[in-house]
mmCIF file with all atom_site columns, C-alpha atoms in Angstrom:
data_model
loop_
_atom_site.group_PDB
_atom_site.id
_atom_site.type_symbol
_atom_site.label_atom_id
_atom_site.label_alt_id
_atom_site.label_comp_id
_atom_site.label_asym_id
_atom_site.label_entity_id
_atom_site.label_seq_id
_atom_site.pdbx_PDB_ins_code
_atom_site.Cartn_x
_atom_site.Cartn_y
_atom_site.Cartn_z
_atom_site.occupancy
_atom_site.B_iso_or_equiv
_atom_site.pdbx_formal_charge
_atom_site.auth_seq_id
_atom_site.auth_comp_id
_atom_site.auth_asym_id
_atom_site.auth_atom_id
_atom_site.pdbx_PDB_model_num
ATOM 1   C CA . MET A 1 1   ? 0.000   0.000  0.000   1.00 0.00 ? 27  MET A CA 1
ATOM 2   C CA . LEU A 1 2   ? 2.838   2.385  0.839   1.00 0.00 ? 28  LEU A CA 1
ATOM 3   C CA . ASN A 1 3   ? 4.533   1.794  -2.510  1.00 0.00 ? 29  ASN A CA 1
ATOM 4   C CA . ARG A 1 4   ? 1.271   2.306  -4.369  1.00 0.00 ? 30  ARG A CA 1
ATOM 5   C CA . LYS A 1 5   ? 0.560   5.524  -2.466  1.00 0.00 ? 31  LYS A CA 1
ATOM 6   C CA . THR A 1 6   ? 4.030   6.858  -3.252  1.00 0.00 ? 32  THR A CA 1
ATOM 7   C CA . TYR A 1 7   ? 3.576   5.997  -6.913  1.00 0.00 ? 33  TYR A CA 1
ATOM 8   C CA . ARG A 1 8   ? 0.263   7.825  -7.105  1.00 0.00 ? 34  ARG A CA 1
ATOM 9   C CA . THR A 1 9   ? 1.721   10.898 -5.435  1.00 0.00 ? 35  THR A CA 1
ATOM 10  C CA . GLU A 1 10  ? 4.613   10.995 -7.907  1.00 0.00 ? 36  GLU A CA 1
ATOM 11  C CA . GLU A 1 11  ? 2.262   10.486 -10.829 1.00 0.00 ? 37  GLU A CA 1
ATOM 12  C CA . ILE A 1 12  ? -0.002  13.319 -9.728  1.00 0.00 ? 38  ILE A CA 1
ATOM 13  C CA . ALA A 1 13  ? 2.948   15.633 -9.075  1.00 0.00 ? 39  ALA A CA 1
ATOM 14  C CA . LYS A 1 14  ? 4.355   14.913 -12.549 1.00 0.00 ? 40  LYS A CA 1
ATOM 15  C CA . TRP A 1 15  ? 0.998   15.563 -14.226 1.00 0.00 ? 41  TRP A CA 1
ATOM 16  C CA . ILE A 1 16  ? 0.559   18.904 -12.429 1.00 0.00 ? 42  ILE A CA 1
ATOM 17  C CA . ARG A 1 17  ? 4.157   19.884 -13.213 1.00 0.00 ? 43  ARG A CA 1
ATOM 18  C CA . ASP A 1 18  ? 3.688   19.032 -16.899 1.00 0.00 ? 44  ASP A CA 1
ATOM 19  C CA . GLU A 1 19  ? 0.505   21.121 -17.026 1.00 0.00 ? 45  GLU A CA 1
ATOM 20  C CA . ILE A 1 20  ? 2.288   24.082 -15.424 1.00 0.00 ? 46  ILE A CA 1
ATOM 21  C CA . GLU A 1 21  ? 5.219   23.825 -17.839 1.00 0.00 ? 47  GLU A CA 1
ATOM 22  C CA . ALA A 1 22  ? 2.863   23.565 -20.818 1.00 0.00 ? 48  ALA A CA 1
ATOM 23  C CA . GLY A 1 23  ? 1.064   26.730 -19.761 1.00 0.00 ? 49  GLY A CA 1
ATOM 24  C CA . SER A 1 24  ? -2.229  24.953 -19.063 1.00 0.00 ? 50  SER A CA 1
ATOM 25  C CA . PHE A 1 25  ? -1.975  26.135 -15.440 1.00 0.00 ? 51  PHE A CA 1
ATOM 26  C CA . PRO A 1 26  ? -0.615  29.698 -15.748 1.00 0.00 ? 52  PRO A CA 1
ATOM 27  C CA . PRO A 1 27  ? 1.033   31.459 -12.792 1.00 0.00 ? 53  PRO A CA 1
ATOM 28  C CA . GLY A 1 28  ? -1.587  32.354 -10.202 1.00 0.00 ? 54  GLY A CA 1
ATOM 29  C CA . THR A 1 29  ? -3.913  29.439 -11.039 1.00 0.00 ? 55  THR A CA 1
ATOM 30  C CA . ARG A 1 30  ? -5.575  27.922 -7.982  1.00 0.00 ? 56  ARG A CA 1
ATOM 31  C CA . LEU A 1 31  ? -5.011  24.183 -7.599  1.00 0.00 ? 57  LEU A CA 1
ATOM 32  C CA . GLU A 1 32  ? -8.044  22.717 -5.857  1.00 0.00 ? 58  GLU A CA 1
ATOM 33  C CA . GLU A 1 33  ? -7.532  19.417 -4.039  1.00 0.00 ? 59  GLU A CA 1
ATOM 34  C CA . ARG A 1 34  ? -11.036 18.081 -4.635  1.00 0.00 ? 60  ARG A CA 1
ATOM 35  C CA . PRO A 1 35  ? -11.111 18.335 -8.469  1.00 0.00 ? 61  PRO A CA 1
ATOM 36  C CA . LEU A 1 36  ? -7.632  16.855 -8.635  1.00 0.00 ? 62  LEU A CA 1
ATOM 37  C CA . SER A 1 37  ? -8.515  13.963 -6.327  1.00 0.00 ? 63  SER A CA 1
ATOM 38  C CA . GLU A 1 38  ? -11.638 13.271 -8.411  1.00 0.00 ? 64  GLU A CA 1
ATOM 39  C CA . ARG A 1 39  ? -9.632  13.341 -11.632 1.00 0.00 ? 65  ARG A CA 1
ATOM 40  C CA . PHE A 1 40  ? -7.217  10.705 -10.366 1.00 0.00 ? 66  PHE A CA 1
ATOM 41  C CA . GLY A 1 41  ? -9.747  8.724  -8.369  1.00 0.00 ? 67  GLY A CA 1
ATOM 42  C CA . VAL A 1 42  ? -7.825  9.092  -5.124  1.00 0.00 ? 68  VAL A CA 1
ATOM 43  C CA . SER A 1 43  ? -8.318  10.703 -1.736  1.00 0.00 ? 69  SER A CA 1
ATOM 44  C CA . LYS A 1 44  ? -7.062  14.208 -1.064  1.00 0.00 ? 70  LYS A CA 1
ATOM 45  C CA . THR A 1 45  ? -3.985  12.869 0.750   1.00 0.00 ? 71  THR A CA 1
ATOM 46  C CA . PRO A 1 46  ? -1.836  11.943 -2.296  1.00 0.00 ? 72  PRO A CA 1
ATOM 47  C CA . VAL A 1 47  ? -2.943  15.161 -4.019  1.00 0.00 ? 73  VAL A CA 1
ATOM 48  C CA . ARG A 1 48  ? -1.884  17.193 -0.999  1.00 0.00 ? 74  ARG A CA 1
ATOM 49  C CA . GLU A 1 49  ? 1.444   15.341 -0.891  1.00 0.00 ? 75  GLU A CA 1
ATOM 50  C CA . ALA A 1 50  ? 1.976   16.046 -4.613  1.00 0.00 ? 76  ALA A CA 1
ATOM 51  C CA . LEU A 1 51  ? 1.355   19.746 -4.045  1.00 0.00 ? 77  LEU A CA 1
ATOM 52  C CA . ILE A 1 52  ? 3.818   19.752 -1.150  1.00 0.00 ? 78  ILE A CA 1
ATOM 53  C CA . GLN A 1 53  ? 6.426   18.136 -3.422  1.00 0.00 ? 79  GLN A CA 1
ATOM 54  C CA . LEU A 1 54  ? 5.922   20.863 -6.020  1.00 0.00 ? 80  LEU A CA 1
ATOM 55  C CA . ALA A 1 55  ? 6.071   23.533 -3.330  1.00 0.00 ? 81  ALA A CA 1
ATOM 56  C CA . THR A 1 56  ? 9.526   22.319 -2.266  1.00 0.00 ? 82  THR A CA 1
ATOM 57  C CA . ILE A 1 57  ? 10.887  23.125 -5.756  1.00 0.00 ? 83  ILE A CA 1
ATOM 58  C CA . GLY A 1 58  ? 9.053   26.443 -5.956  1.00 0.00 ? 84  GLY A CA 1
ATOM 59  C CA . MET A 1 59  ? 6.490   25.588 -8.641  1.00 0.00 ? 85  MET A CA 1
ATOM 60  C CA . VAL A 1 60  ? 3.524   25.772 -6.271  1.00 0.00 ? 86  VAL A CA 1
ATOM 61  C CA . GLU A 1 61  ? 2.802   28.130 -3.394  1.00 0.00 ? 87  GLU A CA 1
ATOM 62  C CA . LEU A 1 62  ? 0.919   26.758 -0.379  1.00 0.00 ? 88  LEU A CA 1
ATOM 63  C CA . ARG A 1 63  ? -1.106  29.436 1.386   1.00 0.00 ? 89  ARG A CA 1
ATOM 64  C CA . GLN A 1 64  ? -2.538  28.937 4.853   1.00 0.00 ? 90  GLN A CA 1
ATOM 65  C CA . ARG A 1 65  ? -6.321  28.501 4.734   1.00 0.00 ? 91  ARG A CA 1
ATOM 66  C CA . ARG A 1 66  ? -6.307  29.534 1.060   1.00 0.00 ? 92  ARG A CA 1
ATOM 67  C CA . GLY A 1 67  ? -5.071  26.372 -0.615  1.00 0.00 ? 93  GLY A CA 1
ATOM 68  C CA . ALA A 1 68  ? -2.433  26.062 -3.333  1.00 0.00 ? 94  ALA A CA 1
ATOM 69  C CA . MET A 1 69  ? -1.698  28.077 -6.436  1.00 0.00 ? 95  MET A CA 1
ATOM 70  C CA . VAL A 1 70  ? 0.873   28.053 -9.215  1.00 0.00 ? 96  VAL A CA 1
ATOM 71  C CA . THR A 1 71  ? 3.758   30.271 -8.139  1.00 0.00 ? 97  THR A CA 1
ATOM 72  C CA . VAL A 1 72  ? 3.882   33.750 -9.618  1.00 0.00 ? 98  VAL A CA 1
ATOM 73  C CA . LEU A 1 73  ? 7.486   34.842 -10.094 1.00 0.00 ? 99  LEU A CA 1
ATOM 74  C CA . SER A 1 74  ? 8.460   38.461 -9.671  1.00 0.00 ? 100 SER A CA 1
ATOM 75  C CA . VAL A 1 75  ? 10.436  40.274 -12.357 1.00 0.00 ? 101 VAL A CA 1
ATOM 76  C CA . ASP A 1 76  ? 13.563  40.118 -10.194 1.00 0.00 ? 102 ASP A CA 1
ATOM 77  C CA . GLN A 1 77  ? 13.127  36.372 -9.662  1.00 0.00 ? 103 GLN A CA 1
ATOM 78  C CA . VAL A 1 78  ? 12.705  35.729 -13.390 1.00 0.00 ? 104 VAL A CA 1
ATOM 79  C CA . VAL A 1 79  ? 15.808  37.755 -14.255 1.00 0.00 ? 105 VAL A CA 1
ATOM 80  C CA . SER A 1 80  ? 17.890  36.087 -11.531 1.00 0.00 ? 106 SER A CA 1
ATOM 81  C CA . MET A 1 81  ? 16.829  32.588 -12.538 1.00 0.00 ? 107 MET A CA 1
ATOM 82  C CA . PHE A 1 82  ? 17.459  33.382 -16.198 1.00 0.00 ? 108 PHE A CA 1
ATOM 83  C CA . GLU A 1 83  ? 21.017  34.426 -15.344 1.00 0.00 ? 109 GLU A CA 1
ATOM 84  C CA . VAL A 1 84  ? 21.592  31.139 -13.502 1.00 0.00 ? 110 VAL A CA 1
ATOM 85  C CA . MET A 1 85  ? 20.096  29.132 -16.353 1.00 0.00 ? 111 MET A CA 1
ATOM 86  C CA . THR A 1 86  ? 22.421  30.843 -18.846 1.00 0.00 ? 112 THR A CA 1
ATOM 87  C CA . GLU A 1 87  ? 25.485  29.743 -16.872 1.00 0.00 ? 113 GLU A CA 1
ATOM 88  C CA . LEU A 1 88  ? 24.208  26.175 -16.433 1.00 0.00 ? 114 LEU A CA 1
ATOM 89  C CA . GLU A 1 89  ? 23.296  25.832 -20.119 1.00 0.00 ? 115 GLU A CA 1
ATOM 90  C CA . THR A 1 90  ? 26.728  27.133 -21.131 1.00 0.00 ? 116 THR A CA 1
ATOM 91  C CA . MET A 1 91  ? 28.475  24.647 -18.839 1.00 0.00 ? 117 MET A CA 1
ATOM 92  C CA . ALA A 1 92  ? 26.336  21.774 -20.128 1.00 0.00 ? 118 ALA A CA 1
ATOM 93  C CA . ALA A 1 93  ? 27.208  22.566 -23.751 1.00 0.00 ? 119 ALA A CA 1
ATOM 94  C CA . LYS A 1 94  ? 30.924  22.710 -22.982 1.00 0.00 ? 120 LYS A CA 1
ATOM 95  C CA . LEU A 1 95  ? 30.897  19.379 -21.131 1.00 0.00 ? 121 LEU A CA 1
ATOM 96  C CA . ALA A 1 96  ? 28.710  17.731 -23.782 1.00 0.00 ? 122 ALA A CA 1
ATOM 97  C CA . ALA A 1 97  ? 31.209  18.650 -26.496 1.00 0.00 ? 123 ALA A CA 1
ATOM 98  C CA . ASN A 1 98  ? 33.842  16.679 -24.605 1.00 0.00 ? 124 ASN A CA 1
ATOM 99  C CA . ARG A 1 99  ? 31.736  13.835 -23.221 1.00 0.00 ? 125 ARG A CA 1
ATOM 100 C CA . MET A 1 100 ? 28.708  13.166 -25.420 1.00 0.00 ? 126 MET A CA 1
ATOM 101 C CA . SER A 1 101 ? 28.642  9.737  -27.057 1.00 0.00 ? 127 SER A CA 1
ATOM 102 C CA . ALA A 1 102 ? 28.769  9.358  -30.826 1.00 0.00 ? 128 ALA A CA 1
ATOM 103 C CA . SER A 1 103 ? 25.194  8.053  -30.906 1.00 0.00 ? 129 SER A CA 1
ATOM 104 C CA . ASP A 1 104 ? 23.924  11.039 -28.914 1.00 0.00 ? 130 ASP A CA 1
ATOM 105 C CA . ARG A 1 105 ? 25.794  13.446 -31.203 1.00 0.00 ? 131 ARG A CA 1
ATOM 106 C CA . SER A 1 106 ? 24.000  11.868 -34.155 1.00 0.00 ? 132 SER A CA 1
ATOM 107 C CA . GLU A 1 107 ? 20.688  12.083 -32.319 1.00 0.00 ? 133 GLU A CA 1
ATOM 108 C CA . LEU A 1 108 ? 21.299  15.767 -31.550 1.00 0.00 ? 134 LEU A CA 1
ATOM 109 C CA . SER A 1 109 ? 21.806  16.405 -35.257 1.00 0.00 ? 135 SER A CA 1
ATOM 110 C CA . ARG A 1 110 ? 18.589  14.512 -36.104 1.00 0.00 ? 136 ARG A CA 1
ATOM 111 C CA . ILE A 1 111 ? 16.575  16.480 -33.546 1.00 0.00 ? 137 ILE A CA 1
ATOM 112 C CA . HIS A 1 112 ? 17.952  19.719 -34.989 1.00 0.00 ? 138 HIS A CA 1
ATOM 113 C CA . SER A 1 113 ? 17.034  18.654 -38.533 1.00 0.00 ? 139 SER A CA 1
ATOM 114 C CA . ARG A 1 114 ? 13.462  17.809 -37.472 1.00 0.00 ? 140 ARG A CA 1
ATOM 115 C CA . SER A 1 115 ? 12.951  21.300 -36.106 1.00 0.00 ? 141 SER A CA 1
ATOM 116 C CA . GLU A 1 116 ? 13.557  22.899 -39.509 1.00 0.00 ? 142 GLU A CA 1
ATOM 117 C CA . ALA A 1 117 ? 10.064  21.894 -40.633 1.00 0.00 ? 143 ALA A CA 1
ATOM 118 C CA . CYS A 1 118 ? 8.616   24.282 -38.030 1.00 0.00 ? 144 CYS A CA 1
ATOM 119 C CA . ILE A 1 119 ? 10.158  27.384 -39.627 1.00 0.00 ? 145 ILE A CA 1
ATOM 120 C CA . PRO A 1 120 ? 7.928   28.090 -42.680 1.00 0.00 ? 146 PRO A CA 1
ATOM 121 C CA . ALA A 1 121 ? 4.672   28.073 -40.714 1.00 0.00 ? 147 ALA A CA 1
ATOM 122 C CA . GLU A 1 122 ? 6.336   29.360 -37.530 1.00 0.00 ? 148 GLU A CA 1
ATOM 123 C CA . ASP A 1 123 ? 4.826   26.392 -35.694 1.00 0.00 ? 149 ASP A CA 1
ATOM 124 C CA . PHE A 1 124 ? 5.482   27.574 -32.163 1.00 0.00 ? 150 PHE A CA 1
ATOM 125 C CA . GLU A 1 125 ? 4.030   24.572 -30.311 1.00 0.00 ? 151 GLU A CA 1
ATOM 126 C CA . ALA A 1 126 ? 5.928   21.978 -32.343 1.00 0.00 ? 152 ALA A CA 1
ATOM 127 C CA . TYR A 1 127 ? 9.198   23.891 -32.181 1.00 0.00 ? 153 TYR A CA 1
ATOM 128 C CA . ASP A 1 128 ? 8.888   24.399 -28.440 1.00 0.00 ? 154 ASP A CA 1
ATOM 129 C CA . ALA A 1 129 ? 8.562   20.636 -27.919 1.00 0.00 ? 155 ALA A CA 1
ATOM 130 C CA . ILE A 1 130 ? 11.550  19.834 -30.157 1.00 0.00 ? 156 ILE A CA 1
ATOM 131 C CA . ASN A 1 131 ? 13.576  22.606 -28.534 1.00 0.00 ? 157 ASN A CA 1
ATOM 132 C CA . LYS A 1 132 ? 13.017  20.920 -25.157 1.00 0.00 ? 158 LYS A CA 1
ATOM 133 C CA . GLU A 1 133 ? 14.313  17.616 -26.592 1.00 0.00 ? 159 GLU A CA 1
ATOM 134 C CA . PHE A 1 134 ? 17.354  19.375 -28.025 1.00 0.00 ? 160 PHE A CA 1
ATOM 135 C CA . HIS A 1 135 ? 18.424  21.034 -24.804 1.00 0.00 ? 161 HIS A CA 1
ATOM 136 C CA . GLU A 1 136 ? 17.697  18.026 -22.598 1.00 0.00 ? 162 GLU A CA 1
ATOM 137 C CA . LEU A 1 137 ? 19.885  15.804 -24.775 1.00 0.00 ? 163 LEU A CA 1
ATOM 138 C CA . ILE A 1 138 ? 22.732  18.273 -24.253 1.00 0.00 ? 164 ILE A CA 1
ATOM 139 C CA . TYR A 1 139 ? 22.163  18.138 -20.490 1.00 0.00 ? 165 TYR A CA 1
ATOM 140 C CA . ARG A 1 140 ? 22.336  14.359 -20.595 1.00 0.00 ? 166 ARG A CA 1
ATOM 141 C CA . GLY A 1 141 ? 25.386  14.506 -22.829 1.00 0.00 ? 167 GLY A CA 1
ATOM 142 C CA . SER A 1 142 ? 27.241  16.520 -20.181 1.00 0.00 ? 168 SER A CA 1
ATOM 143 C CA . CYS A 1 143 ? 27.433  13.283 -18.159 1.00 0.00 ? 169 CYS A CA 1
ATOM 144 C CA . ASN A 1 144 ? 26.967  15.296 -14.977 1.00 0.00 ? 170 ASN A CA 1
ATOM 145 C CA . ASP A 1 145 ? 23.837  14.208 -13.134 1.00 0.00 ? 171 ASP A CA 1
ATOM 146 C CA . TYR A 1 146 ? 23.906  17.119 -10.695 1.00 0.00 ? 172 TYR A CA 1
ATOM 147 C CA . LEU A 1 147 ? 24.214  19.663 -13.494 1.00 0.00 ? 173 LEU A CA 1
ATOM 148 C CA . GLU A 1 148 ? 21.459  17.963 -15.480 1.00 0.00 ? 174 GLU A CA 1
ATOM 149 C CA . THR A 1 149 ? 19.074  17.995 -12.519 1.00 0.00 ? 175 THR A CA 1
ATOM 150 C CA . SER A 1 150 ? 19.901  21.605 -11.641 1.00 0.00 ? 176 SER A CA 1
ATOM 151 C CA . VAL A 1 151 ? 19.408  23.037 -15.111 1.00 0.00 ? 177 VAL A CA 1
ATOM 152 C CA . LYS A 1 152 ? 16.199  21.050 -15.630 1.00 0.00 ? 178 LYS A CA 1
ATOM 153 C CA . ASP A 1 153 ? 14.776  22.393 -12.374 1.00 0.00 ? 179 ASP A CA 1
ATOM 154 C CA . VAL A 1 154 ? 15.558  26.004 -13.271 1.00 0.00 ? 180 VAL A CA 1
ATOM 155 C CA . ARG A 1 155 ? 14.336  25.587 -16.837 1.00 0.00 ? 181 ARG A CA 1
ATOM 156 C CA . SER A 1 156 ? 11.113  23.943 -15.627 1.00 0.00 ? 182 SER A CA 1
ATOM 157 C CA . ARG A 1 157 ? 10.311  26.876 -13.375 1.00 0.00 ? 183 ARG A CA 1
ATOM 158 C CA . LEU A 1 158 ? 10.973  29.286 -16.235 1.00 0.00 ? 184 LEU A CA 1
ATOM 159 C CA . ARG A 1 159 ? 9.379   27.198 -18.973 1.00 0.00 ? 185 ARG A CA 1
ATOM 160 C CA . VAL A 1 160 ? 6.049   29.006 -19.057 1.00 0.00 ? 186 VAL A CA 1
ATOM 161 C CA . TYR A 1 161 ? 8.009   32.268 -19.451 1.00 0.00 ? 187 TYR A CA 1
ATOM 162 C CA . ARG A 1 162 ? 10.630  30.795 -21.819 1.00 0.00 ? 188 ARG A CA 1
ATOM 163 C CA . ARG A 1 163 ? 7.919   29.841 -24.311 1.00 0.00 ? 189 ARG A CA 1
ATOM 164 C CA . TYR A 1 164 ? 7.209   33.542 -24.913 1.00 0.00 ? 190 TYR A CA 1
ATOM 165 C CA . PRO A 1 165 ? 10.222  34.369 -27.152 1.00 0.00 ? 191 PRO A CA 1
ATOM 166 C CA . PHE A 1 166 ? 9.233   31.759 -29.752 1.00 0.00 ? 192 PHE A CA 1
ATOM 167 C CA . THR A 1 167 ? 5.969   33.622 -30.397 1.00 0.00 ? 193 THR A CA 1
ATOM 168 C CA . LYS A 1 168 ? 7.940   36.570 -31.782 1.00 0.00 ? 194 LYS A CA 1
ATOM 169 C CA . ALA A 1 169 ? 8.156   36.720 -35.575 1.00 0.00 ? 195 ALA A CA 1
ATOM 170 C CA . GLY A 1 170 ? 11.398  35.253 -36.877 1.00 0.00 ? 196 GLY A CA 1
ATOM 171 C CA . ARG A 1 171 ? 12.478  33.899 -33.508 1.00 0.00 ? 197 ARG A CA 1
ATOM 172 C CA . ILE A 1 172 ? 12.161  30.233 -34.532 1.00 0.00 ? 198 ILE A CA 1
ATOM 173 C CA . ARG A 1 173 ? 14.424  30.788 -37.552 1.00 0.00 ? 199 ARG A CA 1
ATOM 174 C CA . GLN A 1 174 ? 17.001  32.543 -35.355 1.00 0.00 ? 200 GLN A CA 1
ATOM 175 C CA . SER A 1 175 ? 16.861  29.772 -32.768 1.00 0.00 ? 201 SER A CA 1
ATOM 176 C CA . PHE A 1 176 ? 17.343  27.148 -35.492 1.00 0.00 ? 202 PHE A CA 1
ATOM 177 C CA . SER A 1 177 ? 20.412  28.997 -36.741 1.00 0.00 ? 203 SER A CA 1
ATOM 178 C CA . ASP A 1 178 ? 21.793  29.188 -33.195 1.00 0.00 ? 204 ASP A CA 1
ATOM 179 C CA . HIS A 1 179 ? 21.235  25.473 -32.721 1.00 0.00 ? 205 HIS A CA 1
ATOM 180 C CA . ALA A 1 180 ? 23.157  24.728 -35.919 1.00 0.00 ? 206 ALA A CA 1
ATOM 181 C CA . GLN A 1 181 ? 26.259  26.387 -34.458 1.00 0.00 ? 207 GLN A CA 1
ATOM 182 C CA . ILE A 1 182 ? 25.866  24.475 -31.198 1.00 0.00 ? 208 ILE A CA 1
ATOM 183 C CA . VAL A 1 183 ? 25.488  21.142 -33.048 1.00 0.00 ? 209 VAL A CA 1
ATOM 184 C CA . GLN A 1 184 ? 28.563  21.828 -35.164 1.00 0.00 ? 210 GLN A CA 1
ATOM 185 C CA . ALA A 1 185 ? 30.704  22.702 -32.144 1.00 0.00 ? 211 ALA A CA 1
ATOM 186 C CA . ILE A 1 186 ? 29.576  19.651 -30.161 1.00 0.00 ? 212 ILE A CA 1
ATOM 187 C CA . SER A 1 187 ? 30.016  17.369 -33.188 1.00 0.00 ? 213 SER A CA 1
ATOM 188 C CA . ARG A 1 188 ? 33.653  18.367 -33.560 1.00 0.00 ? 214 ARG A CA 1
ATOM 189 C CA . GLY A 1 189 ? 34.301  18.200 -29.814 1.00 0.00 ? 215 GLY A CA 1
ATOM 190 C CA . ASP A 1 190 ? 35.082  21.898 -29.416 1.00 0.00 ? 216 ASP A CA 1
ATOM 191 C CA . GLY A 1 191 ? 34.017  22.695 -25.852 1.00 0.00 ? 217 GLY A CA 1
ATOM 192 C CA . ASP A 1 192 ? 34.920  26.378 -25.922 1.00 0.00 ? 218 ASP A CA 1
ATOM 193 C CA . ALA A 1 193 ? 33.034  26.959 -29.182 1.00 0.00 ? 219 ALA A CA 1
ATOM 194 C CA . ALA A 1 194 ? 30.019  25.020 -27.897 1.00 0.00 ? 220 ALA A CA 1
ATOM 195 C CA . ALA A 1 195 ? 29.971  27.101 -24.712 1.00 0.00 ? 221 ALA A CA 1
ATOM 196 C CA . ALA A 1 196 ? 30.256  30.362 -26.668 1.00 0.00 ? 222 ALA A CA 1
ATOM 197 C CA . ALA A 1 197 ? 27.521  29.321 -29.104 1.00 0.00 ? 223 ALA A CA 1
ATOM 198 C CA . MET A 1 198 ? 25.192  28.346 -26.267 1.00 0.00 ? 224 MET A CA 1
ATOM 199 C CA . ARG A 1 199 ? 25.847  31.574 -24.384 1.00 0.00 ? 225 ARG A CA 1
ATOM 200 C CA . ASP A 1 200 ? 25.150  33.597 -27.532 1.00 0.00 ? 226 ASP A CA 1
ATOM 201 C CA . HIS A 1 201 ? 21.993  31.567 -28.119 1.00 0.00 ? 227 HIS A CA 1
ATOM 202 C CA . ILE A 1 202 ? 20.624  32.178 -24.642 1.00 0.00 ? 228 ILE A CA 1
ATOM 203 C CA . SER A 1 203 ? 21.689  35.831 -24.744 1.00 0.00 ? 229 SER A CA 1
ATOM 204 C CA . ILE A 1 204 ? 19.906  36.379 -28.069 1.00 0.00 ? 230 ILE A CA 1
ATOM 205 C CA . GLY A 1 205 ? 16.841  34.842 -26.484 1.00 0.00 ? 231 GLY A CA 1
ATOM 206 C CA . GLY A 1 206 ? 17.425  37.233 -23.601 1.00 0.00 ? 232 GLY A CA 1
ATOM 207 C CA . ARG A 1 207 ? 17.008  40.257 -25.828 1.00 0.00 ? 233 ARG A CA 1
ATOM 208 C CA . VAL A 1 208 ? 13.587  38.989 -26.805 1.00 0.00 ? 234 VAL A CA 1
ATOM 209 C CA . PHE A 1 209 ? 13.061  37.940 -23.221 1.00 0.00 ? 235 PHE A CA 1
ATOM 210 C CA . ALA A 1 210 ? 13.492  41.592 -22.252 1.00 0.00 ? 236 ALA A CA 1
ATOM 211 C CA . ASP A 1 211 ? 10.106  42.244 -23.877 1.00 0.00 ? 237 ASP A CA 1
ATOM 212 C CA . LEU A 1 212 ? 8.539   39.788 -21.434 1.00 0.00 ? 238 LEU A CA 1
ATOM 213 C CA . VAL A 1 213 ? 10.267  41.436 -18.482 1.00 0.00 ? 239 VAL A CA 1
ATOM 214 C CA . ALA A 1 214 ? 9.014   44.848 -19.624 1.00 0.00 ? 240 ALA A CA 1
ATOM 215 C CA . ASP A 1 215 ? 5.501   43.447 -19.963 1.00 0.00 ? 241 ASP A CA 1
ATOM 216 C CA . MET A 1 216 ? 5.685   41.913 -16.482 1.00 0.00 ? 242 MET A CA 1
ATOM 217 C CA . ARG A 1 217 ? 6.746   45.277 -15.061 1.00 0.00 ? 243 ARG A CA 1
ATOM 218 C CA . ARG A 1 218 ? 3.808   46.998 -16.746 1.00 0.00 ? 244 ARG A CA 1
ATOM 219 C CA . ARG A 1 219 ? 1.421   44.488 -15.211 1.00 0.00 ? 245 ARG A CA 1
ATOM 220 C CA . ALA A 1 220 ? 2.988   44.641 -11.730 1.00 0.00 ? 246 ALA A CA 1
#
């Protein structure tokens, strides 16, 4: 029974986290225990435990006598986390260039090639999903479990905000071009070039990201 209960809690936590990252539960959304328990056919206990798990990584805020809601990040928090993510992504690219297996290098190239089909129609949703695959393969290719976990956690918390730049006209084409440089550097095992290309890529995204920050400030 204990194992089953733990499994259900993890399953519920993953589902809620996926919905938050996908933008289905935007920041500020209330997360009611009863609807969630009815959806999964469980008592409120595993739902409550799932929400506590998500609260420990900052994705959910638990408010006394007011229930849970998806965390709303301040402008300063978003900027600070973005700076950390830039450094982690840069480190991952550098390590991946030196450590990634031949099969994963080939897979990285295939993922990059698949994303090209999203450019003509500026298919934001499809590109966003492939972009996630691309970056997560680089994290794995760094062969550093702690780094992989850290960058995934930061990126997950920023994901609903990170999706914004791809909605800008021409951003998908620019991102594809950036990725090409990263793939080339990793393929030839050039760690310094891979790091520089990744930093430039994230920084270019940051210039578009500045629009989001400005919008957040207007709404604050």
